[in-house]
Tab-separated table of C-alpha atoms in Angstrom:
chain	number	residue	atom	x	y	z
A	1	MET	CA	-19.646	15.972	-80.640
A	2	MET	CA	-18.466	12.729	-79.222
A	3	ARG	CA	-19.111	10.455	-81.350
A	4	ILE	CA	-17.693	13.205	-84.609
A	5	ARG	CA	-14.736	13.215	-82.419
A	6	VAL	CA	-14.665	9.165	-82.957
A	7	LEU	CA	-15.457	8.714	-86.365
A	8	LEU	CA	-12.421	11.141	-87.324
A	9	LEU	CA	-10.256	9.748	-85.132
A	10	LEU	CA	-11.459	5.925	-87.480
A	11	ALA	CA	-10.753	8.009	-90.332
A	12	TYR	CA	-7.357	8.967	-89.374
A	13	ALA	CA	-6.358	5.343	-88.556
A	14	VAL	CA	-8.343	4.505	-91.995
A	15	LEU	CA	-5.447	7.189	-93.513
A	16	LEU	CA	-2.370	6.102	-91.564
A	17	GLY	CA	-3.531	2.625	-92.428
A	18	GLY	CA	-4.309	2.803	-96.171
A	19	ILE	CA	-0.568	4.925	-96.791
A	20	THR	CA	1.544	2.598	-94.588
A	21	LEU	CA	-0.486	-0.336	-97.190
A	22	THR	CA	-0.059	1.167	-100.077
A	23	MET	CA	3.123	3.574	-100.182
A	24	GLN	CA	5.941	1.519	-98.800
A	25	LYS	CA	8.638	2.759	-99.146
A	26	MET	CA	12.156	1.499	-97.887
A	27	SER	CA	15.626	3.419	-95.997
A	28	PHE	CA	18.247	2.385	-94.165
A	29	GLN	CA	16.624	3.930	-91.066
A	30	THR	CA	13.847	0.996	-91.919
A	31	THR	CA	15.531	-1.873	-92.653
A	32	SER	CA	18.064	-1.620	-89.957
A	33	ARG	CA	14.752	-2.035	-87.757
A	34	LEU	CA	13.312	-4.541	-88.942
A	35	ALA	CA	16.399	-6.089	-89.194
A	36	THR	CA	16.586	-6.138	-85.266
A	37	ILE	CA	13.061	-7.263	-84.748
A	38	GLU	CA	13.123	-10.271	-87.396
A	39	SER	CA	16.512	-11.009	-85.944
A	40	LEU	CA	15.304	-11.242	-81.966
A	41	VAL	CA	11.989	-12.853	-82.839
A	42	GLU	CA	12.961	-15.631	-85.333
A	43	ARG	CA	16.932	-15.971	-83.952
A	44	GLY	CA	17.114	-14.458	-79.917
A	45	THR	CA	20.400	-12.435	-81.060
A	46	PHE	CA	20.279	-8.608	-81.464
A	47	ALA	CA	22.687	-9.745	-83.979
A	48	ILE	CA	21.162	-9.224	-87.701
A	49	ASP	CA	23.141	-12.077	-89.458
A	50	GLY	CA	20.785	-13.827	-91.422
A	51	SER	CA	17.959	-11.312	-91.266
A	52	PRO	CA	16.738	-10.292	-94.701
A	53	TYR	CA	17.617	-6.905	-94.188
A	54	GLU	CA	21.099	-7.779	-93.401
A	55	THR	CA	22.507	-5.608	-95.955
A	56	THR	CA	21.145	-2.436	-94.743
A	57	GLY	CA	23.712	0.503	-94.101
A	58	ASP	CA	22.785	1.635	-91.003
A	59	LYS	CA	24.600	-1.221	-88.434
A	60	VAL	CA	27.800	-1.827	-86.814
A	61	TYR	CA	30.727	-4.382	-86.957
A	62	ILE	CA	30.895	-5.928	-82.914
A	63	ASP	CA	33.161	-9.061	-82.155
A	64	GLY	CA	32.398	-10.617	-85.380
A	65	ARG	CA	28.955	-10.026	-85.885
A	66	TYR	CA	26.992	-6.879	-87.169
A	67	TYR	CA	24.412	-4.676	-85.069
A	68	SER	CA	21.590	-2.023	-85.728
A	69	HIS	CA	23.225	0.980	-84.446
A	70	GLN	CA	19.797	2.291	-83.481
A	71	PRO	CA	18.525	2.780	-80.303
A	72	PRO	CA	17.305	-0.921	-78.895
A	73	LEU	CA	13.830	-0.071	-78.023
A	74	LEU	CA	11.890	0.727	-81.231
A	75	ALA	CA	12.814	-2.799	-82.031
A	76	LEU	CA	12.450	-4.398	-79.099
A	77	ALA	CA	8.979	-2.758	-79.235
A	78	GLY	CA	8.510	-3.971	-82.857
A	79	ALA	CA	9.399	-7.242	-81.915
A	80	LEU	CA	6.317	-7.499	-79.130
A	81	VAL	CA	4.362	-6.312	-82.140
A	82	TYR	CA	5.997	-9.049	-84.891
A	83	TYR	CA	5.931	-12.633	-82.436
A	84	PRO	CA	1.742	-13.005	-82.085
A	85	LEU	CA	2.212	-12.478	-86.563
A	86	HIS	CA	5.328	-14.745	-86.090
A	87	ARG	CA	3.847	-17.600	-84.238
A	88	LEU	CA	0.427	-17.245	-86.488
A	89	GLY	CA	2.695	-17.809	-89.530
A	90	MET	CA	3.736	-14.016	-90.375
A	91	ARG	CA	7.081	-13.179	-91.893
A	92	LEU	CA	9.372	-10.471	-92.153
A	93	GLY	CA	11.193	-9.786	-95.232
A	94	PRO	CA	11.155	-7.919	-98.671
A	95	ASP	CA	8.254	-10.132	-100.112
A	96	HIS	CA	5.484	-9.861	-97.024
A	97	ALA	CA	4.140	-6.407	-97.757
A	98	ALA	CA	1.407	-7.062	-95.138
A	99	THR	CA	3.715	-7.879	-92.347
A	100	TYR	CA	5.808	-4.813	-92.778
A	101	ALA	CA	2.267	-2.609	-92.381
A	102	LEU	CA	0.973	-3.990	-89.347
A	103	VAL	CA	4.221	-3.827	-87.618
A	104	THR	CA	4.056	-0.333	-89.238
A	105	PHE	CA	1.090	0.369	-87.991
A	106	ALA	CA	0.955	-1.078	-84.917
A	107	LEU	CA	4.595	0.898	-84.000
A	108	ASN	CA	3.912	4.344	-85.405
A	109	GLY	CA	0.006	4.242	-86.701
A	110	LEU	CA	-1.510	3.390	-83.179
A	111	SER	CA	1.286	5.396	-81.009
A	112	THR	CA	0.309	8.386	-83.459
A	113	LEU	CA	-3.502	8.014	-82.670
A	114	ALA	CA	-2.576	7.902	-78.930
A	115	GLY	CA	-0.694	10.957	-79.230
A	116	MET	CA	-3.536	13.188	-80.727
A	117	VAL	CA	-5.567	12.149	-78.937
A	118	PHE	CA	-3.511	13.250	-75.547
A	119	PHE	CA	-2.762	15.968	-77.263
A	120	PHE	CA	-6.285	17.365	-78.127
A	121	ARG	CA	-6.598	17.074	-74.189
A	122	THR	CA	-4.189	18.883	-73.396
A	123	LEU	CA	-5.459	21.423	-75.391
A	124	GLN	CA	-7.853	22.348	-72.361
A	125	TRP	CA	-4.614	23.993	-70.982
A	126	THR	CA	-5.098	26.702	-73.214
A	127	SER	CA	-7.241	29.228	-73.492
A	128	LEU	CA	-8.786	28.462	-76.366
A	129	ARG	CA	-12.517	28.036	-77.259
A	130	GLN	CA	-13.402	24.592	-77.648
A	131	ARG	CA	-14.419	24.852	-80.815
A	132	LEU	CA	-11.386	24.904	-82.393
A	133	TYR	CA	-9.503	21.962	-80.608
A	134	VAL	CA	-10.366	19.074	-83.308
A	135	PRO	CA	-8.949	21.823	-86.344
A	136	ILE	CA	-5.600	22.551	-84.415
A	137	THR	CA	-5.647	18.464	-83.506
A	138	ALA	CA	-6.137	18.026	-87.524
A	139	SER	CA	-3.271	20.727	-88.090
A	140	LEU	CA	-0.632	18.587	-86.508
A	141	ALA	CA	-1.853	15.422	-87.435
A	142	CYS	CA	-2.633	16.033	-91.213
A	143	GLY	CA	-0.319	19.276	-92.053
A	144	THR	CA	2.871	18.600	-90.528
A	145	LEU	CA	5.895	16.217	-91.438
A	146	LEU	CA	4.231	13.979	-88.791
A	147	LEU	CA	1.669	12.022	-91.481
A	148	PRO	CA	4.325	11.178	-93.617
A	149	PHE	CA	6.724	9.667	-90.983
A	150	SER	CA	3.827	7.790	-89.202
A	151	ALA	CA	2.916	5.594	-91.533
A	152	THR	CA	6.801	4.440	-92.153
A	153	LEU	CA	8.747	2.457	-89.536
A	154	ASN	CA	11.248	5.100	-87.615
A	155	SER	CA	11.644	6.431	-84.299
A	156	HIS	CA	10.394	10.052	-85.100
A	157	GLY	CA	7.086	9.653	-85.205
A	158	PHE	CA	7.198	7.748	-82.191
A	159	CYS	CA	8.693	10.382	-80.374
A	160	ALA	CA	6.124	13.074	-81.242
A	161	ALA	CA	3.572	11.022	-80.038
A	162	LEU	CA	5.413	10.335	-76.543
A	163	MET	CA	6.364	13.906	-76.417
A	164	ALA	CA	2.282	14.921	-76.862
A	165	ILE	CA	1.478	11.507	-73.899
A	166	GLY	CA	4.359	13.458	-71.608
A	167	PHE	CA	3.523	16.488	-72.034
A	168	TYR	CA	-0.363	15.779	-71.065
A	169	CYS	CA	0.901	14.483	-68.465
A	170	PHE	CA	3.307	16.379	-66.817
A	171	LEU	CA	-0.024	19.557	-67.462
A	172	LEU	CA	-2.457	17.340	-65.166
A	173	SER	CA	1.433	17.019	-62.872
A	174	GLN	CA	0.995	20.771	-62.231
A	175	GLU	CA	-2.374	20.838	-60.858
A	176	SER	CA	-2.803	21.427	-56.807
A	177	ASP	CA	-4.841	17.850	-56.531
A	178	ALA	CA	-3.309	15.475	-59.359
A	179	PRO	CA	-1.468	12.124	-57.717
A	180	HIS	CA	1.137	11.454	-58.113
A	181	GLY	CA	0.936	8.842	-60.958
A	182	ALA	CA	0.437	11.929	-63.269
A	183	ALA	CA	4.145	13.032	-62.316
A	184	PHE	CA	5.337	9.243	-62.965
A	185	TRP	CA	3.743	8.626	-66.247
A	186	SER	CA	5.231	11.674	-67.511
A	187	GLY	CA	8.519	10.878	-66.402
A	188	MET	CA	7.970	7.603	-68.490
A	189	ALA	CA	6.902	9.091	-72.062
A	190	PHE	CA	9.884	11.719	-72.156
A	191	SER	CA	12.833	9.251	-70.390
A	192	LEU	CA	11.301	6.689	-73.626
A	193	CYS	CA	11.388	9.423	-76.154
A	194	ALA	CA	14.455	10.105	-74.490
A	195	ALA	CA	15.529	6.188	-74.385
A	196	ALA	CA	14.748	5.643	-78.370
A	197	ASP	CA	15.905	9.437	-79.769
A	198	HIS	CA	18.266	10.642	-77.329
A	199	ALA	CA	18.551	13.784	-78.753
A	200	MET	CA	15.526	14.050	-76.525
A	201	LEU	CA	16.916	13.942	-73.491
A	202	VAL	CA	17.165	17.546	-73.091
A	203	PHE	CA	13.375	17.712	-73.164
A	204	TYR	CA	13.153	15.733	-70.347
A	205	ALA	CA	15.734	17.274	-68.745
A	206	LEU	CA	14.379	20.963	-68.998
A	207	LEU	CA	11.407	20.230	-68.221
A	208	GLY	CA	12.291	18.442	-64.722
A	209	GLY	CA	13.947	21.745	-64.349
A	210	CYS	CA	10.430	23.141	-64.367
A	211	ILE	CA	8.963	20.984	-61.729
A	212	LEU	CA	11.637	22.179	-59.381
A	213	LEU	CA	11.151	25.479	-60.218
A	214	GLN	CA	7.515	25.225	-59.009
A	215	PRO	CA	6.933	25.470	-55.087
A	216	GLY	CA	4.575	22.649	-53.711
A	217	ARG	CA	5.523	21.026	-56.487
A	218	ARG	CA	9.276	19.661	-55.534
A	219	GLY	CA	8.367	17.058	-54.038
A	220	ARG	CA	7.157	15.441	-57.243
A	221	MET	CA	10.151	15.371	-59.157
A	222	LEU	CA	11.554	11.996	-57.952
A	223	TRP	CA	8.316	10.472	-59.530
A	224	PHE	CA	9.198	12.673	-62.575
A	225	VAL	CA	13.024	11.116	-62.090
A	226	LEU	CA	12.093	7.553	-60.824
A	227	PRO	CA	11.001	6.032	-64.789
A	228	GLY	CA	14.433	7.197	-66.261
A	229	ILE	CA	16.019	4.512	-64.129
A	230	LEU	CA	13.539	1.906	-65.494
A	231	THR	CA	14.812	3.369	-69.514
A	232	LEU	CA	17.775	4.944	-69.363
A	233	VAL	CA	19.741	2.674	-67.665
A	234	PRO	CA	18.608	-0.451	-69.669
A	235	THR	CA	20.066	0.992	-72.580
A	236	CYS	CA	23.038	1.693	-70.942
A	237	ALA	CA	23.072	-1.356	-69.814
A	238	TYR	CA	22.902	-3.211	-74.119
A	239	TYR	CA	25.407	-0.909	-75.185
A	240	TYR	CA	28.279	-2.249	-72.802
A	241	ALA	CA	26.491	-5.477	-73.515
A	242	ILE	CA	27.035	-5.700	-77.328
A	243	GLY	CA	30.036	-2.532	-77.902
A	244	HIS	CA	31.465	-2.512	-74.266
A	245	SER	CA	30.662	0.532	-73.569
A	246	ILE	CA	28.086	2.803	-72.599
A	247	LYS	CA	28.461	5.260	-75.500
A	248	PRO	CA	25.630	5.097	-77.892
A	249	LEU	CA	26.620	2.374	-80.823
A	250	ALA	CA	26.201	4.832	-83.600
A	251	ALA	CA	28.563	7.684	-82.283
A	252	ARG	CA	31.587	5.211	-82.475
A	253	ALA	CA	32.620	6.004	-85.890
A	254	GLU	CA	35.222	2.772	-84.929
A	255	LEU	CA	32.804	0.442	-85.394
A	256	PHE	CA	31.908	1.564	-89.081
A	257	VAL	CA	34.762	0.303	-90.102
A	258	TYR	CA	34.284	-3.614	-92.110
A	259	PRO	CA	34.486	-4.461	-95.833
A	260	GLY	CA	31.836	-2.323	-97.445
A	261	SER	CA	30.908	-0.013	-95.102
A	262	PHE	CA	27.962	3.263	-97.034
A	263	TRP	CA	30.341	5.460	-94.320
A	264	THR	CA	33.659	4.078	-95.329
A	265	ALA	CA	33.679	3.285	-98.777
A	266	THR	CA	33.994	6.607	-100.376
A	267	GLY	CA	35.208	8.819	-97.873
A	268	GLU	CA	32.774	11.464	-99.102
A	269	PHE	CA	32.154	14.532	-97.054
A	270	GLU	CA	28.217	13.808	-97.053
A	271	GLN	CA	28.905	10.518	-95.830
A	272	ARG	CA	30.411	11.272	-92.510
A	273	LEU	CA	28.951	10.270	-89.390
A	274	THR	CA	26.449	12.204	-87.502
A	275	GLY	CA	28.277	12.855	-84.018
A	276	ALA	CA	32.074	11.674	-85.387
A	277	SER	CA	33.114	15.008	-85.272
A	278	TRP	CA	32.441	18.455	-84.636
A	279	ASN	CA	31.906	21.015	-87.419
A	280	PRO	CA	33.735	24.176	-87.359
A	281	TRP	CA	32.175	27.553	-86.523
A	282	PRO	CA	31.588	28.704	-89.780
A	283	PHE	CA	30.386	25.938	-91.541
A	284	ALA	CA	27.801	25.339	-88.453
A	285	ALA	CA	26.486	28.748	-89.106
A	286	ILE	CA	25.595	28.383	-92.304
A	287	TYR	CA	24.473	24.686	-92.126
A	288	GLY	CA	22.178	25.298	-88.467
A	289	PRO	CA	20.118	28.036	-90.043
A	290	LEU	CA	19.465	25.610	-93.673
A	291	LEU	CA	18.258	22.903	-91.400
A	292	LEU	CA	15.347	25.467	-90.778
A	293	VAL	CA	14.599	26.707	-94.580
A	294	GLY	CA	17.144	25.152	-96.667
A	295	PRO	CA	15.902	22.900	-99.423
A	296	HIS	CA	15.517	20.747	-96.660
A	297	GLY	CA	14.067	23.498	-94.592
A	298	PHE	CA	11.732	21.622	-91.776
A	299	LEU	CA	9.712	25.296	-91.627
A	300	ILE	CA	9.639	25.379	-95.254
A	301	TYR	CA	8.167	21.260	-95.345
A	302	ASN	CA	6.258	22.415	-92.424
A	303	PRO	CA	4.456	26.047	-93.214
A	304	THR	CA	2.460	26.738	-89.779
A	305	ALA	CA	5.330	25.853	-87.892
A	306	SER	CA	6.448	29.500	-88.008
A	307	LEU	CA	2.973	30.048	-86.769
A	308	ALA	CA	3.297	27.501	-84.079
A	309	LEU	CA	6.869	29.316	-82.806
A	310	TYR	CA	4.861	32.979	-83.351
A	311	GLY	CA	2.948	31.802	-80.204
A	312	LEU	CA	5.381	29.833	-78.466
A	313	ALA	CA	7.214	33.306	-78.773
A	314	ARG	CA	4.284	34.906	-77.718
A	315	SER	CA	3.984	32.622	-74.573
A	316	ILE	CA	7.004	33.554	-72.703
A	317	TRP	CA	7.066	37.507	-73.840
A	318	THR	CA	4.015	37.696	-72.399
A	319	LYS	CA	4.508	35.608	-69.008
A	320	ALA	CA	1.384	33.770	-69.850
A	321	LYS	CA	0.453	30.783	-68.199
A	322	TYR	CA	2.807	27.481	-68.685
A	323	TRP	CA	5.583	30.314	-69.792
A	324	ARG	CA	8.322	29.021	-67.932
A	325	GLU	CA	7.604	25.306	-69.631
A	326	ALA	CA	7.514	27.334	-73.351
A	327	ALA	CA	11.016	28.875	-72.471
A	328	ALA	CA	11.688	24.990	-71.818
A	329	VAL	CA	11.036	23.573	-75.177
A	330	LEU	CA	12.281	26.533	-76.980
A	331	VAL	CA	15.994	26.548	-75.315
A	332	GLY	CA	15.267	22.550	-75.408
A	333	SER	CA	14.529	22.964	-79.896
A	334	ALA	CA	17.391	25.365	-79.725
A	335	VAL	CA	20.099	22.674	-78.147
A	336	VAL	CA	19.169	19.863	-80.286
A	337	ILE	CA	19.226	21.983	-83.468
A	338	ALA	CA	22.478	23.849	-82.536
A	339	TYR	CA	23.243	20.036	-81.660
A	340	TYR	CA	22.943	18.759	-85.958
A	341	ALA	CA	24.575	21.932	-87.087
A	342	PHE	CA	27.488	21.220	-85.463
A	343	ALA	CA	27.654	17.383	-85.550
A	344	SER	CA	25.843	16.383	-88.504
A	345	VAL	CA	26.878	17.534	-92.535
A	346	ASN	CA	24.037	15.443	-94.256
A	347	TYR	CA	20.663	16.764	-93.459
A	348	SER	CA	19.108	13.871	-92.008
A	349	GLY	CA	20.219	11.627	-95.092
A	350	SER	CA	17.954	10.484	-97.647
A	351	THR	CA	14.581	12.003	-95.691
A	352	TYR	CA	11.855	14.308	-96.660
A	353	SER	CA	12.218	17.816	-95.081
A	354	ILE	CA	14.669	17.227	-91.545
A	355	ARG	CA	13.298	14.467	-89.357
A	356	TRP	CA	15.612	15.094	-86.374
A	357	PHE	CA	13.199	18.071	-85.240
A	358	ILE	CA	9.551	15.787	-85.942
A	359	PRO	CA	9.213	15.284	-82.034
A	360	PHE	CA	8.944	19.226	-81.428
A	361	LEU	CA	5.415	19.157	-82.743
A	362	PRO	CA	2.834	18.339	-80.799
A	363	LEU	CA	4.992	20.995	-78.347
A	364	TRP	CA	4.962	23.536	-80.611
A	365	TRP	CA	1.474	23.091	-81.767
A	366	PHE	CA	0.714	23.570	-77.811
A	367	PHE	CA	2.011	26.811	-76.364
A	368	GLY	CA	1.543	27.669	-80.490
A	369	THR	CA	-2.126	28.157	-79.915
A	370	ALA	CA	-1.670	31.492	-78.583
A	371	ALA	CA	-0.472	32.824	-82.403
A	372	ILE	CA	-4.567	32.797	-82.375
A	373	GLU	CA	-5.642	33.719	-79.500
A	374	ASP	CA	-7.027	36.591	-81.233
A	375	TRP	CA	-9.169	35.088	-83.761
A	376	THR	CA	-8.979	38.598	-86.288
A	377	SER	CA	-10.315	37.658	-90.208
A	378	TRP	CA	-6.858	38.730	-91.646
A	379	LYS	CA	-5.371	36.062	-89.260
A	380	LYS	CA	-7.978	33.304	-90.453
A	381	ARG	CA	-6.888	33.584	-93.461
A	382	LEU	CA	-3.693	33.086	-93.039
A	383	VAL	CA	-3.581	30.230	-91.448
A	384	VAL	CA	-5.803	28.402	-93.459
A	385	GLY	CA	-4.155	29.502	-96.223
A	386	LEU	CA	-0.491	28.210	-94.037
A	387	CYS	CA	-3.079	24.495	-93.270
A	388	ALA	CA	-3.731	24.045	-96.938
A	389	LEU	CA	-0.396	24.591	-97.662
A	390	SER	CA	1.186	22.345	-95.322
A	391	PHE	CA	-1.206	19.820	-95.902
A	392	PHE	CA	0.132	19.319	-99.169
A	393	TYR	CA	3.330	19.209	-98.454
A	394	ALA	CA	2.516	16.941	-95.629
A	395	LEU	CA	0.575	14.679	-98.188
A	396	ALA	CA	3.408	14.478	-100.704
A	397	GLY	CA	6.046	13.198	-98.227
A	398	ALA	CA	3.601	10.550	-96.806
A	399	LEU	CA	4.431	9.507	-100.912
A	400	ASN	CA	7.461	8.546	-100.203
A	401	PRO	CA	9.780	9.822	-96.513
A	402	TRP	CA	12.509	8.358	-97.846
A	403	PRO	CA	13.042	10.444	-101.103
A	404	ASP	CA	16.030	9.671	-103.511
A	405	PRO	CA	17.944	11.310	-105.613
A	406	TYR	CA	16.557	14.633	-103.000
A	407	HIS	CA	15.663	17.565	-105.162
A	408	GLY	CA	15.861	20.403	-102.990
A	409	TYR	CA	12.532	22.720	-103.101
A	410	LEU	CA	10.817	20.625	-105.902
A	411	THR	CA	10.981	17.028	-103.239
A	412	PRO	CA	7.081	17.543	-103.517
A	413	LEU	CA	6.510	18.182	-106.293
A	414	THR	CA	8.542	15.296	-107.347
A	415	ASN	CA	7.394	13.504	-105.523
A	416	VAL	CA	3.849	13.673	-106.092
A	417	ARG	CA	5.292	13.591	-110.138
A	418	ASP	CA	6.842	10.114	-109.623
A	419	GLU	CA	3.195	8.738	-107.476
A	420	LEU	CA	1.249	10.063	-111.152
A	421	ARG	CA	3.915	8.216	-113.213
A	422	ARG	CA	4.039	4.519	-111.221
A	423	TYR	CA	-0.261	5.024	-111.622
A	424	HIS	CA	-0.092	5.847	-114.794
A	425	ALA	CA	2.278	3.058	-114.840
A	426	PHE	CA	-0.126	0.290	-114.479
């Protein structure tokens, strides 16, 4: 059995590596981080002036220089990967596909592989039969947006992996004989996730609250919080050193005002920065549900996520083991969705569905196992059908995670059509 699991993991690694190498699609998200990675290694600065990717739209102008507005963690990790490649004579640039593939696979591919290993191990705390561990893990790895966003440079797949790792360590820390190191490494993973994607800070805080609600476990709170000092304080220091304020660069609209700025040139509503201002209630009440079931809808593009949410709600309703943690995950997800409903207008830009919610997936899948505990024949057929549909959506997204223009509900089909045309042209 162990050999089969290793072979499946290697097959998944080959799948991610193959997609990363052959389906290289770029976006502002990607080029902004590549610009910082290249600048750190080749010029020793976070400023992206002179980088082959400096034309990215995801940048700010501070004190006469341009910087990526993305949180710095992923770029720093990328620089650690790129440095030895650079020493070997490889370069980052539009004409260096192999270097991009290696950096992306190291950051997103390998982190996802690690995340799936830890997710698999979390299933020991469910009531699932062990023979279902591999199918459940495979449905997460290959039947969700985790697949396309593990093969392109972005923070969301990276954060999903950190969520899986952090939650495994969190569950381990709840055992009576668990070492304090489990709480520390859980806090490290969740705080790194928050440093890479600041909206995920809510999960770090809520799961910390779960520790405080457990008699006999509260002493581990210090170990859970300590890593946040090591990750979030340096992030704030970076913002202050570059932008003279601890406020994230992405939330400061004044820094995006410069000649040729994508965000100010047209003044179009769709190009308004996320977090620049708050939406009125009537708009948010319509836009929020559309984030889940609209043309970009997260639940539409992750069909099995609806089943996972049912299991999550069932865990809370029946007060199953870890129901407090399930409630924390549900509240955290709702808070993040509500934030984007009030703070954004563009459905996460030119991306395949809503990329902002991808880090939820490992946590939803863990508690979603409650949905298949009573394994009836009709439920088997439902799950198999949803998994098949989900795999199609995931694979279609892997063909192009950054579609532009966007074709609404037909985007998966247009991705497949465009790829067939490209193949036929060769």
